[in-house]
Coordinates of C-alpha atoms in Angstrom, one line a residue:
Chain A
M262 CA 0.0 0.0 0.0
V263 CA 1.4 3.4 -1.0
L264 CA 1.2 5.8 1.9
E265 CA -0.4 9.2 1.1
F266 CA -0.4 12.4 3.0
R267 CA -3.9 11.7 4.4
D268 CA -2.6 8.4 5.8
I269 CA 0.2 10.1 7.5
I270 CA -2.1 12.7 9.0
N271 CA -4.3 9.9 10.3
I272 CA -1.3 8.2 11.8
F273 CA -0.6 11.5 13.7
K274 CA -4.2 11.7 14.8
E275 CA -4.7 8.1 15.9
N276 CA -1.4 7.6 17.8
D277 CA 0.3 9.3 20.8
N278 CA 3.6 9.3 22.6
F279 CA 5.8 9.7 19.5
L280 CA 9.6 9.2 19.4
I281 CA 11.2 11.0 16.5
L282 CA 14.5 9.6 15.3
T283 CA 17.0 11.8 13.5
H284 CA 20.1 10.5 11.8
K285 CA 23.6 10.4 13.4
S286 CA 26.0 13.3 12.7
P287 CA 22.8 15.3 12.4
D288 CA 22.4 18.1 9.8
G289 CA 20.0 20.9 9.3
D290 CA 17.5 18.7 7.4
T291 CA 17.1 15.8 9.8
L292 CA 16.9 18.2 12.8
G293 CA 14.7 20.7 11.1
T294 CA 12.3 18.0 10.0
G295 CA 12.4 16.2 13.4
F296 CA 11.8 19.3 15.6
A297 CA 9.2 20.6 13.2
L298 CA 7.3 17.3 13.5
C299 CA 7.7 17.3 17.3
Y300 CA 6.3 20.8 17.7
F301 CA 3.5 20.0 15.2
L302 CA 2.5 16.8 17.1
R303 CA 2.6 18.7 20.4
N304 CA 0.4 21.4 19.0
M305 CA -2.0 18.6 18.1
G306 CA -2.1 17.8 21.9
K307 CA 0.2 14.8 21.5
K308 CA 3.3 13.9 23.4
A309 CA 6.5 13.7 21.3
N310 CA 10.3 13.8 21.7
V311 CA 13.2 14.1 19.3
V312 CA 16.3 12.0 19.8
N313 CA 19.7 11.5 18.2
S314 CA 22.5 9.0 18.6
D315 CA 24.9 12.0 18.9
S316 CA 24.2 15.2 20.8
F317 CA 22.4 18.1 19.0
P318 CA 25.1 20.4 17.7
D319 CA 25.2 24.0 19.2
R320 CA 24.9 25.6 15.8
Y321 CA 21.4 24.3 15.4
S322 CA 20.3 25.5 18.9
F323 CA 17.9 28.1 17.5
M324 CA 15.7 25.1 16.6
Y325 CA 15.6 23.5 20.0
E326 CA 16.3 26.2 22.6
E327 CA 12.7 26.1 23.8
Y328 CA 12.4 22.3 23.5
T329 CA 12.2 20.2 26.7
P330 CA 11.9 16.4 26.5
Q331 CA 8.6 15.0 27.8
E332 CA 8.1 11.9 29.9
F333 CA 6.0 9.1 28.5
D334 CA 6.1 5.5 27.4
I335 CA 6.9 5.4 23.7
Q336 CA 4.1 4.1 21.6
Y337 CA 5.0 5.2 18.0
V338 CA 8.5 5.7 16.4
I339 CA 9.0 7.9 13.4
A340 CA 12.4 8.2 11.6
V341 CA 13.0 11.3 9.5
D342 CA 15.6 11.8 6.8
I343 CA 17.0 8.3 7.5
A344 CA 17.7 6.1 4.5
D345 CA 19.3 3.2 6.3
P346 CA 19.1 1.8 9.9
Q347 CA 22.9 2.2 10.1
L348 CA 22.4 6.0 10.1
I349 CA 20.3 5.8 13.3
G350 CA 23.6 5.4 15.0
S351 CA 25.0 3.2 17.8
G352 CA 23.5 5.4 20.6
L353 CA 20.0 4.3 19.5
A354 CA 21.0 0.8 18.4
Q355 CA 17.7 -0.7 19.6
Y356 CA 16.0 1.1 16.7
Q357 CA 18.3 -0.5 14.2
Q358 CA 16.4 -3.8 14.8
E359 CA 13.8 -4.8 12.3
G360 CA 10.2 -3.9 13.3
T361 CA 11.1 -1.2 15.8
V362 CA 10.5 1.9 13.6
D363 CA 6.8 2.4 12.7
L364 CA 7.1 5.1 10.0
C365 CA 10.0 6.6 8.0
I366 CA 9.6 9.9 6.1
D367 CA 12.6 10.5 3.7
H368 CA 13.8 11.9 0.4
H369 CA 16.7 9.6 -0.4
I370 CA 16.3 7.4 -3.4
S371 CA 18.5 4.9 -1.6
N372 CA 16.0 4.4 1.3
K373 CA 16.0 0.8 2.4
A374 CA 12.4 0.7 3.5
F375 CA 13.5 -0.6 6.9
A376 CA 10.5 0.8 8.7
K377 CA 7.0 -0.8 8.9
Q378 CA 5.7 2.0 6.7
T379 CA 7.8 4.3 4.5
Y380 CA 7.0 7.6 2.7
V381 CA 9.8 8.5 0.2
D382 CA 9.8 11.3 -2.3
A383 CA 13.2 11.1 -4.0
K384 CA 12.4 14.2 -6.0
A385 CA 12.0 16.4 -2.9
S386 CA 15.0 18.6 -2.2
A387 CA 14.8 17.9 1.5
A388 CA 12.9 15.8 4.0
A389 CA 11.7 19.2 5.5
L390 CA 10.0 19.9 2.2
I391 CA 8.0 16.7 2.4
M392 CA 7.1 17.5 6.0
Y393 CA 6.0 21.0 5.0
Q394 CA 3.7 19.6 2.3
I395 CA 2.2 17.2 4.8
F396 CA 1.5 20.0 7.3
R397 CA 0.0 22.2 4.7
Y398 CA -2.2 19.3 3.4
S399 CA -3.5 18.9 7.0
G400 CA -4.8 22.4 7.1
M401 CA -3.6 22.7 10.7
E402 CA -1.7 25.6 12.0
I403 CA 2.0 26.0 11.4
S404 CA 3.8 28.0 14.2
D405 CA 6.7 30.3 13.7
I406 CA 9.2 27.9 15.2
I407 CA 7.9 25.1 12.9
A408 CA 8.3 27.3 9.9
K409 CA 11.8 28.2 11.0
C410 CA 12.8 24.5 11.4
L411 CA 11.3 23.6 8.0
Y412 CA 13.0 26.6 6.3
T413 CA 16.4 25.5 7.8
G414 CA 16.0 21.9 6.6
I415 CA 15.3 23.0 3.0
A416 CA 17.9 25.8 2.9
T417 CA 20.7 23.6 4.3
D418 CA 20.0 20.5 2.1
T419 CA 20.0 22.7 -1.0
G420 CA 23.1 24.8 -0.1
C421 CA 20.8 27.8 0.2
F422 CA 19.1 27.0 -3.2
K423 CA 22.4 26.7 -4.9
Y424 CA 22.7 23.1 -5.8
E425 CA 21.2 21.0 -8.6
N426 CA 18.7 19.3 -6.1
T427 CA 16.9 22.6 -5.7
T428 CA 13.4 22.4 -7.2
P429 CA 10.7 25.1 -7.9
A430 CA 8.8 23.4 -5.1
A431 CA 11.6 24.2 -2.7
H432 CA 11.6 27.9 -3.7
I433 CA 7.8 28.1 -3.4
A434 CA 7.8 26.4 0.0
C435 CA 10.3 28.9 1.3
A436 CA 8.5 31.8 -0.2
E437 CA 5.5 30.6 1.8
L438 CA 7.5 30.0 5.0
M439 CA 8.9 33.5 4.8
A440 CA 5.4 34.7 5.7
Y441 CA 6.1 33.5 9.3
N442 CA 8.5 35.2 11.7
I443 CA 11.6 33.1 10.9
D444 CA 14.5 35.6 10.7
F445 CA 15.7 33.6 7.6
S446 CA 18.7 35.9 7.0
V447 CA 20.0 35.3 10.5
V448 CA 19.4 31.5 10.0
N449 CA 21.3 31.6 6.7
R450 CA 24.2 33.6 8.2
K451 CA 24.6 30.9 10.9
M452 CA 24.3 28.0 8.5
F453 CA 26.4 29.3 5.6
D454 CA 28.6 32.2 6.6
V455 CA 29.8 31.7 10.1
K456 CA 32.9 29.6 10.8
S457 CA 34.6 28.8 14.1
R458 CA 38.2 30.0 14.5
G459 CA 39.3 26.3 14.5
R460 CA 37.6 25.8 11.2
I461 CA 39.2 28.9 9.7
A462 CA 42.6 27.6 10.8
V463 CA 41.9 24.2 9.2
E464 CA 40.8 25.8 5.9
Q465 CA 43.9 28.0 5.9
T466 CA 46.1 25.0 6.4
V467 CA 44.6 22.8 3.8
I468 CA 44.4 25.6 1.2
S469 CA 48.0 26.4 1.7
K470 CA 48.9 22.8 1.1
M471 CA 46.6 22.3 -1.9
E472 CA 48.3 20.7 -4.9
Y473 CA 47.5 21.2 -8.6
F474 CA 47.8 18.8 -11.5
F475 CA 47.1 18.7 -15.2
D476 CA 47.4 22.4 -15.9
G477 CA 45.2 23.2 -12.8
K478 CA 42.3 21.0 -14.0
C479 CA 42.8 18.8 -10.9
S480 CA 43.4 20.0 -7.4
M481 CA 44.0 17.8 -4.3
I482 CA 44.1 18.2 -0.6
V483 CA 45.6 15.6 1.7
L484 CA 44.5 15.3 5.3
T485 CA 46.9 13.0 7.2
K486 CA 46.4 12.1 10.8
K487 CA 49.6 14.0 11.5
L488 CA 48.3 17.2 9.9
M489 CA 45.0 16.9 11.7
E490 CA 46.8 16.5 15.1
E491 CA 49.1 19.4 14.4
C492 CA 46.2 21.7 13.8
G493 CA 45.1 21.1 17.4
V494 CA 41.4 21.6 16.7
D495 CA 38.3 19.4 17.2
P496 CA 38.5 16.6 14.5
A497 CA 34.9 17.5 13.5
E498 CA 36.4 20.7 12.0
F499 CA 37.9 18.5 9.3
D500 CA 34.5 17.3 8.1
G501 CA 33.0 18.8 4.9
L502 CA 36.2 20.1 3.4
A503 CA 35.6 18.2 0.1
S504 CA 34.1 21.1 -1.7
I505 CA 37.3 23.2 -1.2
P506 CA 39.5 21.7 -4.0
L507 CA 36.7 22.3 -6.6
S508 CA 36.3 26.0 -5.6
V509 CA 39.4 27.0 -7.5
E510 CA 38.9 28.5 -10.9
G511 CA 39.7 26.1 -13.7
V512 CA 39.5 23.0 -11.6
R513 CA 37.3 20.2 -13.0
I514 CA 38.0 17.5 -10.5
G515 CA 38.7 18.3 -6.8
I516 CA 40.0 15.4 -4.7
T517 CA 40.2 15.1 -0.9
V518 CA 42.4 12.4 0.5
K519 CA 41.8 11.7 4.2
E520 CA 43.8 9.1 6.2
R521 CA 41.5 6.7 8.0
H522 CA 44.0 4.2 9.3
E523 CA 47.5 3.3 8.3
N524 CA 47.6 2.7 4.6
V525 CA 43.8 3.3 4.3
Y526 CA 42.6 6.5 2.7
K527 CA 39.0 7.8 2.2
I528 CA 38.7 9.7 -1.1
S529 CA 36.1 12.3 -1.8
V530 CA 35.7 13.5 -5.4
R531 CA 33.8 16.6 -6.6
T532 CA 33.6 17.5 -10.3
T533 CA 32.2 20.1 -12.7
E534 CA 29.9 19.2 -15.5
E535 CA 32.8 17.9 -17.7
I536 CA 33.5 14.8 -15.5
D537 CA 31.4 12.1 -14.0
A538 CA 32.5 11.7 -10.3
S539 CA 30.6 8.5 -9.8
A540 CA 32.2 6.8 -12.8
F541 CA 35.6 8.0 -11.6
C542 CA 35.1 6.5 -8.1
Q543 CA 33.8 3.2 -9.6
Q544 CA 37.3 2.6 -10.9
F545 CA 38.2 2.2 -7.2
N546 CA 35.0 0.2 -6.3
G547 CA 33.3 3.4 -4.9
G548 CA 30.4 5.3 -6.1
G549 CA 27.9 8.2 -5.5
H550 CA 26.4 10.9 -7.5
I551 CA 27.5 12.4 -10.8
R552 CA 29.1 15.5 -9.2
A553 CA 30.0 14.1 -5.8
A554 CA 31.3 10.6 -5.1
G555 CA 33.7 8.7 -3.0
C556 CA 35.8 5.6 -2.5
E557 CA 38.5 4.0 -0.3
I558 CA 42.0 3.2 -1.5
H559 CA 44.6 1.1 0.3
G560 CA 48.3 1.7 0.1
S561 CA 50.9 4.2 1.1
L562 CA 50.0 7.9 0.5
D563 CA 52.3 8.0 -2.5
E564 CA 50.7 4.9 -4.0
V565 CA 47.2 6.2 -3.4
K566 CA 48.0 9.6 -5.0
A567 CA 49.7 7.8 -8.0
K568 CA 46.6 5.6 -8.5
L569 CA 44.3 8.6 -8.4
L570 CA 46.4 10.7 -10.7
E571 CA 46.6 7.9 -13.3
E572 CA 42.8 7.9 -13.5
V573 CA 42.7 11.8 -13.4
G574 CA 45.0 11.8 -16.4
K575 CA 42.3 9.8 -18.4
V576 CA 39.6 12.4 -17.7
C577 CA 41.8 15.6 -17.7
G578 CA 44.6 14.7 -20.0
Chain B
M88 CA 3.0 60.5 -13.7
V89 CA 3.7 57.2 -12.1
L90 CA 5.0 54.8 -14.7
E91 CA 3.3 51.4 -14.9
F92 CA 4.3 48.1 -16.5
R93 CA 2.0 48.7 -19.5
D94 CA 3.7 52.1 -20.0
I95 CA 7.1 50.4 -20.1
I96 CA 5.9 47.8 -22.6
N97 CA 4.5 50.7 -24.7
I98 CA 7.9 52.4 -24.6
F99 CA 9.5 49.2 -25.9
K100 CA 6.9 48.9 -28.6
E101 CA 6.9 52.5 -29.8
N102 CA 10.7 53.0 -29.9
D103 CA 13.7 51.4 -31.5
N104 CA 17.5 51.5 -31.5
F105 CA 17.9 51.1 -27.8
L106 CA 21.1 51.7 -25.9
I107 CA 21.1 49.9 -22.5
L108 CA 23.4 51.4 -19.8
T109 CA 24.6 49.2 -17.0
H110 CA 26.5 50.5 -14.0
K111 CA 30.3 50.7 -13.7
S112 CA 32.1 47.9 -11.8
P113 CA 29.3 45.8 -13.2
D114 CA 27.7 43.0 -11.1
G115 CA 25.3 40.2 -11.9
D116 CA 22.2 42.2 -11.5
T117 CA 23.0 45.1 -13.7
L118 CA 24.4 42.8 -16.4
G119 CA 21.7 40.2 -16.0
T120 CA 19.0 42.9 -16.3
G121 CA 20.7 44.7 -19.1
F122 CA 21.3 41.6 -21.3
A123 CA 17.9 40.2 -20.6
L124 CA 16.3 43.5 -21.8
C125 CA 18.6 43.6 -24.8
Y126 CA 17.6 40.0 -25.9
F127 CA 14.0 40.7 -25.2
L128 CA 14.0 43.9 -27.3
R129 CA 15.8 42.1 -30.1
N130 CA 13.2 39.3 -29.9
M131 CA 10.6 42.0 -30.4
G132 CA 12.3 42.9 -33.7
K133 CA 14.1 46.0 -32.2
K134 CA 17.8 46.9 -32.3
A135 CA 19.5 47.1 -29.0
N136 CA 22.9 47.1 -27.4
V137 CA 24.3 46.9 -23.9
V138 CA 27.2 49.0 -22.8
N139 CA 29.3 49.5 -19.7
S140 CA 31.9 52.1 -18.7
D141 CA 34.2 49.2 -17.8
S142 CA 34.6 46.0 -19.7
F143 CA 32.2 43.0 -19.1
P144 CA 33.9 40.7 -16.6
D145 CA 34.8 37.2 -17.9
R146 CA 33.0 35.6 -15.0
Y147 CA 29.7 36.8 -16.5
S148 CA 30.6 35.6 -20.0
F149 CA 27.8 33.0 -20.0
M150 CA 25.3 35.9 -20.3
Y151 CA 26.9 37.5 -23.3
E152 CA 28.8 34.8 -25.2
E153 CA 26.3 34.9 -28.0
Y154 CA 25.9 38.7 -27.9
T155 CA 27.2 40.8 -30.8
P156 CA 26.8 44.6 -30.8
Q157 CA 24.5 45.9 -33.5
E158 CA 25.1 49.0 -35.6
F159 CA 22.5 51.8 -35.4
D160 CA 21.9 55.4 -34.5
I161 CA 20.9 55.5 -30.9
Q162 CA 17.3 56.7 -30.4
Y163 CA 16.3 55.6 -26.9
V164 CA 18.5 55.2 -23.8
I165 CA 17.6 52.9 -20.8
A166 CA 19.6 52.7 -17.6
V167 CA 19.2 49.6 -15.5
D168 CA 20.1 49.1 -11.8
I169 CA 21.6 52.6 -11.8
A170 CA 20.7 54.8 -8.8
D171 CA 22.9 57.8 -9.6
P172 CA 24.4 59.2 -12.8
Q173 CA 27.9 58.9 -11.2
L174 CA 27.5 55.1 -11.4
I175 CA 27.3 55.3 -15.2
G176 CA 31.0 55.8 -15.1
S177 CA 33.5 58.0 -16.8
G178 CA 33.7 55.8 -19.9
L179 CA 30.1 56.8 -20.7
A180 CA 30.3 60.3 -19.3
Q181 CA 28.0 61.7 -22.0
Y182 CA 25.1 59.9 -20.3
Q183 CA 25.8 61.5 -17.0
Q184 CA 24.5 64.8 -18.4
E185 CA 20.9 65.7 -17.6
G186 CA 18.3 64.8 -20.2
T187 CA 20.4 62.1 -21.9
V188 CA 18.8 59.0 -20.3
D189 CA 15.2 58.4 -21.3
L190 CA 14.2 55.7 -18.9
C191 CA 15.7 54.2 -15.7
I192 CA 14.5 50.9 -14.2
D193 CA 15.9 50.3 -10.7
H194 CA 15.4 48.9 -7.3
H195 CA 17.5 51.3 -5.1
I196 CA 15.5 53.5 -2.7
S197 CA 18.3 56.0 -3.2
N198 CA 17.6 56.4 -6.9
K199 CA 18.1 60.1 -7.9
A200 CA 15.4 60.1 -10.6
F201 CA 18.0 61.5 -13.0
A202 CA 16.4 60.0 -16.1
K203 CA 13.4 61.5 -18.0
Q204 CA 11.3 58.7 -16.7
T205 CA 12.0 56.4 -13.8
Y206 CA 10.5 53.1 -12.6
V207 CA 11.8 52.3 -9.1
D208 CA 10.5 49.4 -6.9
A209 CA 12.7 49.7 -3.7
K210 CA 11.1 46.5 -2.3
A211 CA 12.3 44.4 -5.2
S212 CA 15.3 42.2 -4.3
A213 CA 17.0 42.9 -7.7
A214 CA 16.5 45.0 -10.8
A215 CA 16.2 41.7 -12.6
L216 CA 13.1 40.8 -10.6
I217 CA 11.4 44.0 -11.8
M218 CA 12.5 43.2 -15.4
Y219 CA 11.1 39.7 -15.1
Q220 CA 7.8 41.1 -13.8
I221 CA 7.6 43.5 -16.8
F222 CA 8.3 40.7 -19.3
R223 CA 5.8 38.4 -17.7
Y224 CA 3.2 41.2 -17.7
S225 CA 3.8 41.7 -21.5
G226 CA 2.8 38.1 -22.2
M227 CA 5.6 37.9 -24.7
E228 CA 8.0 35.0 -24.9
I229 CA 11.0 34.7 -22.6
S230 CA 13.9 32.7 -24.1
D231 CA 16.3 30.5 -22.2
I232 CA 19.1 33.0 -22.2
I233 CA 16.7 35.7 -21.0
A234 CA 15.6 33.5 -18.1
K235 CA 19.3 32.7 -17.3
C236 CA 20.2 36.4 -17.2
L237 CA 17.3 37.2 -15.0
Y238 CA 18.0 34.3 -12.6
T239 CA 21.6 35.4 -12.4
G240 CA 20.5 39.0 -11.5
I241 CA 18.2 37.8 -8.7
A242 CA 20.5 35.2 -7.3
T243 CA 23.6 37.5 -7.2
D244 CA 21.8 40.4 -5.6
T245 CA 20.3 38.2 -2.9
G246 CA 23.5 36.3 -2.1
C247 CA 21.7 33.2 -3.5
F248 CA 18.5 33.9 -1.5
K249 CA 20.6 34.2 1.7
Y250 CA 20.3 37.9 2.5
E251 CA 17.6 40.0 4.2
N252 CA 16.6 41.6 0.9
T253 CA 15.3 38.2 -0.4
T254 CA 11.5 38.3 -0.8
P255 CA 8.9 35.7 -1.4
A256 CA 8.6 37.3 -4.9
A257 CA 12.3 36.6 -5.6
H258 CA 11.8 32.9 -4.7
I259 CA 8.7 32.6 -6.8
A260 CA 10.3 34.3 -9.8
C261 CA 13.2 31.9 -9.7
A262 CA 10.9 28.9 -9.2
E263 CA 9.3 30.0 -12.5
L264 CA 12.6 30.8 -14.2
M265 CA 13.8 27.2 -13.4
A266 CA 11.2 26.0 -15.9
Y267 CA 13.6 27.2 -18.6
N268 CA 16.9 25.6 -19.6
I269 CA 19.1 27.7 -17.4
D270 CA 21.6 25.3 -15.7
F271 CA 21.1 27.3 -12.5
S272 CA 23.4 25.1 -10.4
V273 CA 26.3 25.8 -12.9
V274 CA 25.5 29.5 -12.7
N275 CA 25.5 29.4 -8.9
R276 CA 28.8 27.5 -8.8
K277 CA 30.4 30.2 -11.0
M278 CA 28.8 33.1 -9.0
F279 CA 29.3 31.8 -5.5
D280 CA 31.7 28.9 -5.2
V281 CA 34.6 29.5 -7.7
K282 CA 37.5 31.7 -6.8
S283 CA 40.6 32.6 -8.8
R284 CA 44.0 31.4 -7.4
G285 CA 44.8 35.1 -6.9
R286 CA 41.7 35.6 -4.8
I287 CA 42.4 32.5 -2.8
A288 CA 45.9 33.9 -2.0
V289 CA 44.5 37.2 -1.0
E290 CA 41.9 35.6 1.3
Q291 CA 44.6 33.4 2.9
T292 CA 46.8 36.5 3.5
V293 CA 44.1 38.7 5.0
I294 CA 42.6 35.9 7.2
S295 CA 46.1 35.1 8.6
K296 CA 46.5 38.7 9.6
M297 CA 43.0 39.2 11.0
E298 CA 43.0 40.9 14.4
Y299 CA 40.4 40.3 17.2
F300 CA 39.3 42.7 19.9
F301 CA 36.8 42.8 22.8
D302 CA 36.8 39.1 23.5
G303 CA 36.4 38.3 19.8
K304 CA 33.3 40.4 19.3
C305 CA 35.2 42.6 16.9
S306 CA 37.5 41.5 14.1
M307 CA 39.4 43.6 11.7
I308 CA 41.4 43.2 8.5
V309 CA 43.7 45.9 7.3
L310 CA 44.6 46.2 3.6
T311 CA 47.6 48.5 3.2
K312 CA 48.9 49.4 -0.3
K313 CA 52.1 47.6 0.7
L314 CA 50.3 44.4 1.5
M315 CA 48.3 44.6 -1.7
E316 CA 51.4 45.1 -3.8
E317 CA 53.2 42.2 -2.0
C318 CA 50.4 39.8 -2.9
G319 CA 51.2 40.4 -6.5
V320 CA 47.7 39.9 -7.8
D321 CA 45.2 42.0 -9.8
P322 CA 44.0 44.8 -7.4
A323 CA 40.4 43.8 -8.2
E324 CA 41.0 40.6 -6.2
F325 CA 40.9 42.9 -3.1
D326 CA 37.3 44.0 -3.7
G327 CA 34.5 42.5 -1.7
L328 CA 36.5 41.2 1.2
A329 CA 34.3 43.1 3.7
S330 CA 32.2 40.1 4.6
I331 CA 35.2 38.1 5.8
P332 CA 35.8 39.6 9.3
L333 CA 32.1 39.0 10.1
S334 CA 32.3 35.3 9.1
V335 CA 34.1 34.3 12.3
E336 CA 31.9 32.8 15.0
G337 CA 31.2 35.2 17.9
V338 CA 32.1 38.3 15.9
R339 CA 29.4 41.0 16.0
I340 CA 31.2 43.8 14.1
G341 CA 33.6 43.1 11.3
I342 CA 35.7 46.0 10.1
T343 CA 37.8 46.2 6.9
V344 CA 40.3 49.1 6.7
K345 CA 41.6 49.8 3.2
E346 CA 44.3 52.3 2.4
R347 CA 43.2 54.7 -0.3
H348 CA 46.0 57.2 -0.2
E349 CA 48.5 58.2 2.4
N350 CA 46.6 58.8 5.6
V351 CA 43.3 58.2 4.0
Y352 CA 41.5 55.0 4.8
K353 CA 38.2 53.5 3.5
I354 CA 36.3 51.7 6.2
S355 CA 33.7 49.0 5.6
V356 CA 31.6 47.8 8.5
R357 CA 29.5 44.6 8.7
T358 CA 27.4 43.8 11.8
T359 CA 25.2 41.1 13.2
E360 CA 21.7 41.9 14.5
E361 CA 23.1 43.3 17.8
I362 CA 24.8 46.4 16.2
D363 CA 23.6 49.1 13.8
A364 CA 26.4 49.5 11.2
S365 CA 24.9 52.6 9.8
A366 CA 24.8 54.4 13.2
F367 CA 28.4 53.2 13.8
C368 CA 29.6 54.8 10.6
Q369 CA 27.6 58.0 11.1
Q370 CA 30.1 58.7 14.0
F371 CA 32.6 59.1 11.2
N372 CA 30.3 61.0 8.8
G373 CA 29.6 57.8 6.8
G374 CA 26.5 55.8 6.5
G375 CA 24.8 52.9 4.7
H376 CA 22.5 50.1 5.7
I377 CA 21.8 48.7 9.2
R378 CA 24.1 45.6 8.6
A379 CA 26.5 47.0 6.0
A380 CA 27.9 50.6 6.1
G381 CA 31.0 52.5 5.4
C382 CA 33.0 55.7 6.0
E383 CA 36.4 57.3 5.4
I384 CA 38.8 58.2 8.2
H385 CA 41.9 60.4 7.8
G386 CA 45.1 59.9 9.9
S387 CA 47.9 57.4 10.3
L388 CA 46.9 53.7 10.4
D389 CA 47.4 53.6 14.2
E390 CA 45.2 56.7 14.6
V391 CA 42.5 55.3 12.4
K392 CA 42.4 52.0 14.3
A393 CA 42.4 53.8 17.6
K394 CA 39.4 55.9 16.6
L395 CA 37.5 52.9 15.3
L396 CA 38.2 50.8 18.4
E397 CA 37.1 53.6 20.7
E398 CA 33.7 53.5 19.0
V399 CA 33.7 49.6 18.9
G400 CA 34.2 49.7 22.7
K401 CA 30.9 51.6 23.1
V402 CA 28.9 48.9 21.2
C403 CA 30.9 45.8 22.2
G404 CA 32.2 46.7 25.7

């Protein structure tokens, strides 16, 4: 049976004591969708909590600063923006077991349908966009904080409407959400413009060490464990650097090489429209999307770089 | 007489041989609006050219790569996104004279009404948004390249929908423009993500020299002529750095001090919601907007910094 919006509204109406699961290493979309749903259910007179295997990052505190967990015996479990039970995380391992999640609302085409019921719209720019459409369909009131959470989910998952996954529906939803008191420009500043001093130091370091190949068509940054230790900042500051090599004018393939263990490197590849990142990574048994993909390569750093550059030569030569 | 969209359409219909003026140091909005209008008029069977006091920057070439100037005797002059005849630039000084510009279409509240007829919508996020609304009102066809130019104008003037000046109308217009073949994510990458190697070097340098005051609530970068010469890059790479000091977590007022001449410094101020940048700069006979303002201070660098920090102490102390 294909789930429709009215079925989801009925689930909200007919149940109570909801636990909302968000994915590990939480981002703006899973938290925005999760807290929006929590506040919406509470406004319906239901009890609901949001949980995460990790802690809620400070930078998203504007979404949960007035949130207090409620006490109740869990009756219904909803996962949002979670494609795979693995992503629930070890801190909530009990919900990785089959039959423990009642409903999953998601926008990943790779969703494994692990929940008892699943609503996936792979064309939606964000899980928060689906949630907004459900709320609007219900005709029930959306409060300012709900609107702010939903806006944040859509804005963060689309890179502030910059990326290919941005749809007309995402723009229209945000045009409507701007009618609420959401301080969207303050949200966007926090999400896209502000960096910690640690992060700034990390970016300074990796940019200064960036290498160029094939007339500047390829750029590469290498994050060894030694380098990461020397920076003396929280290791989390080294996440999400993969877009940096591609930000240089003329670069068509930007590669980030990150040491995982001795002789094991995680490779992130970003490309412009001339090169298929997914096909590139498939050469190393990896995969992903056409402009963003990844793989793992074993060997010494020099061997790993040589293997990568041999393949780069075929697409940039 | 207040000009309405139908009057503007009639102007397009009743005239020919249009010269379209864009503002000096051209940005995505003035060029997007200008080229969109040029292509629209040509599609109406009119002759039209776009001009600029400076050259058209390479980074916007996707808007004009199929543009060729036409030969004709100019009959009607339209300025787009130009608030003040000064901004026409010295290369087109003849149009700074009163009575030389027939029509101005703009979105700046400061528009000086220098043209014979002026259409200003100060609530519009971009001049390109007004132009889109005019085209749509006309019912005439919008081609892909016109849509791409208009999208670029709206996206660039709103910081890709990030800034306070973004309106629901801007989102809705772009949702509609995405129905055309505009490769918006490629445009956005060019406009927002790609930097020249020279620019990267400049940013590395200024960030490494950034100073912090008042428990990190104030940050400051200083661009002396000496520093700019030492970097060895095109001086244009030093434009638009003013947002960098405010991008550091915890900073409420970010100040950029740029040496103009000996003992003359141009000050750019950016603030978060806690501080009024315009009021701050008024202390130095400058002004601007509530989050972005500027002024000029005379004196040695040490004197200029001391004067600034004295005022910063009053708002950050």
